[in-house]
Every structure is written in structure tokens, then in C-alpha cells.
């Protein structure tokens, strides 16, 4: 193939060990879209990045920490980055001034953003649980604060798997120093039994004044950390969910902290249109429905939709 003409390259290896990508690929400087599946990346020492690359999709991939960081930072036009099930590196240092879309799922120790002021759509899933005893020492900022410093214009955020637990490491503030004024969609997978995760979620909600759509995905099978007595019944707010119109809550089992959260949202959302609730099982379904119908709603238009947990 003529290296100067290749603008899109997709390689998917579905069987066997990681396929080592030939060094000739790294000479294709006109690449705009690169997609690799089940590959091993070892670029030559002369590789200076893909200067025209806009979209990078790496899944089931192996590369070293240095190679990953160099690949991202030396692709200055990169706008979309997808990274799933990777190994060889554990620190996600994202330095990409034109990045707009970031989708990641895997096992990693840390994630930091730098020069990502255009990043608008972020989805992050951490596939292993973390413990709060990993919290940083006195004087150091918490993970939640560090995460949002270089994301001033984020519009859509999905916190998947155990990533909320990661964000809860350290001393979580009551709200972010600078609110996420552009954030209109937020999806959080949360253990409602865990005080640290609830504190992190509350900080995010307080810091998202223009939120229009909220999704909460419960992990009810987990044990809790901390005391959650009346957590969501306390008046945490000085303002309301003034823009929130749609809420979806999935996987709840009807425990007190879950019901308190639902009550909290209903009573603080004056323009809410629909709240869709899908429990984890049929057990206690009617009791849950009766409890939900008792809650006061700030919005006269708010409709509660109960979905059968057995339906896909």
C-alpha cells in the first residue's frame, strides 16, 4: 500500500495472541482514522506520532506506558479516543488539545487530563474495585478535583463500573471549585450503601446546575462503607435541579438510601417530566411502587414509570 495515501486503517484479529503491528504502519503520516483489535504496538524509535490522526480506537491492545503517552501527545489533531481492555500500562495521562470524545473501559491505577479543554463527551469504566484506604495524604487534592480541572466544557459524562469509587478517593469537597455549567447528561453507577460514593455523587450533582438528564445504576449486591443514616434526607442544597427533566434509576432493591435519593430528586426537580425506575428484581415490587407514590413531587408534570425488571 502507498503510505502517503492511507487515511483509514482498521485491523481486527479475532483469534490467537496479540498481533504485532508492522513498523510500516507508523510511517503512514496521513492517517485520519486508526482502529486496532487484539494487537501489540511497538513503534520504532523514530516514530514521532500521527500528525493528522483524528480518531483512534484501540481494543484488547498491548503497549507500554511510554508508547501510549507518546502516541496520544504526538497526535495533536486527535478528536476521538476509544480505549478498551488494554495492558502494558496503568496510568492514563491524556494530553490532547483537540480531543472531544473519550471512551475508556479497563483496569488502570490513575487517569489525568492535560490540555483537554475541548473534551465534551466522556465515558469511563474502571473494571476493578478500589478501596478508600488508597486515599492521598494531607495537603493533596482528591481524585475528584484533579479529574475535572481540565474538563471545563464537558457536556456528557458516564461513570461506569467502579470509577465513582476511584473519584471518591481523598477528601471529597461539597462541590467543585468551578461548576460544570455545560454538563447536561450524567450517568453514574453507584453503591447506594457506600458513604464515600454517595458523597462523590452529591458533589457532582451540586456542581452540575444545568443537568437535564440523570441516570443512576445501582450496585445493590455490595456491602457499604460508612454510615448513611438520613444522608439524602438532609438539606444538601441551596438551589434546585432547575433544569432536570428526565431521570432513570436502574437496579435498586428498595433499601432506605435508594428511596431517600429518589425522594430527594423528586422534591428538588421543579421541571421534571419523567422518572423511570427499574428495580433489580420483582421481590417487593408492589411495596416499592406504593412507597414511590407517596413521595412529594416538586413538578406537577412529573410522571413515575415503573419497568418490569424481567424485561430487557
PDB file of N, CA and C in Angstrom, residues 16 109 141 169 193 281 302:
ATOM      1  N   UNK A  16      -6.209 -15.992  18.552  1.00  0.00           N
ATOM      2  CA  UNK A  16      -4.788 -16.083  18.828  1.00  0.00           C
ATOM      3  C   UNK A  16      -4.250 -14.961  19.693  1.00  0.00           C
ATOM      4  N   UNK A 109      -4.639   2.431  37.188  1.00  0.00           N
ATOM      5  CA  UNK A 109      -4.396   2.993  38.516  1.00  0.00           C
ATOM      6  C   UNK A 109      -4.783   4.458  38.618  1.00  0.00           C
ATOM      7  N   UNK A 141      -4.780  17.124  46.751  1.00  0.00           N
ATOM      8  CA  UNK A 141      -6.154  17.233  46.276  1.00  0.00           C
ATOM      9  C   UNK A 141      -6.725  15.855  46.010  1.00  0.00           C
ATOM     10  N   UNK A 169     -11.843   8.762  46.225  1.00  0.00           N
ATOM     11  CA  UNK A 169     -10.601   8.695  46.996  1.00  0.00           C
ATOM     12  C   UNK A 169     -10.162  10.102  47.396  1.00  0.00           C
ATOM     13  N   UNK A 193     -25.083   1.992  49.237  1.00  0.00           N
ATOM     14  CA  UNK A 193     -24.732   1.665  50.613  1.00  0.00           C
ATOM     15  C   UNK A 193     -23.409   2.285  51.049  1.00  0.00           C
ATOM     16  N   UNK A 281     -35.075  -6.763  40.955  1.00  0.00           N
ATOM     17  CA  UNK A 281     -35.879  -7.985  40.911  1.00  0.00           C
ATOM     18  C   UNK A 281     -37.338  -7.651  41.183  1.00  0.00           C
ATOM     19  N   UNK A 302     -44.475  15.693  36.718  1.00  0.00           N
ATOM     20  CA  UNK A 302     -43.595  14.538  36.880  1.00  0.00           C
ATOM     21  C   UNK A 302     -44.372  13.223  36.849  1.00  0.00           C
TER      22      UNK A 302
END
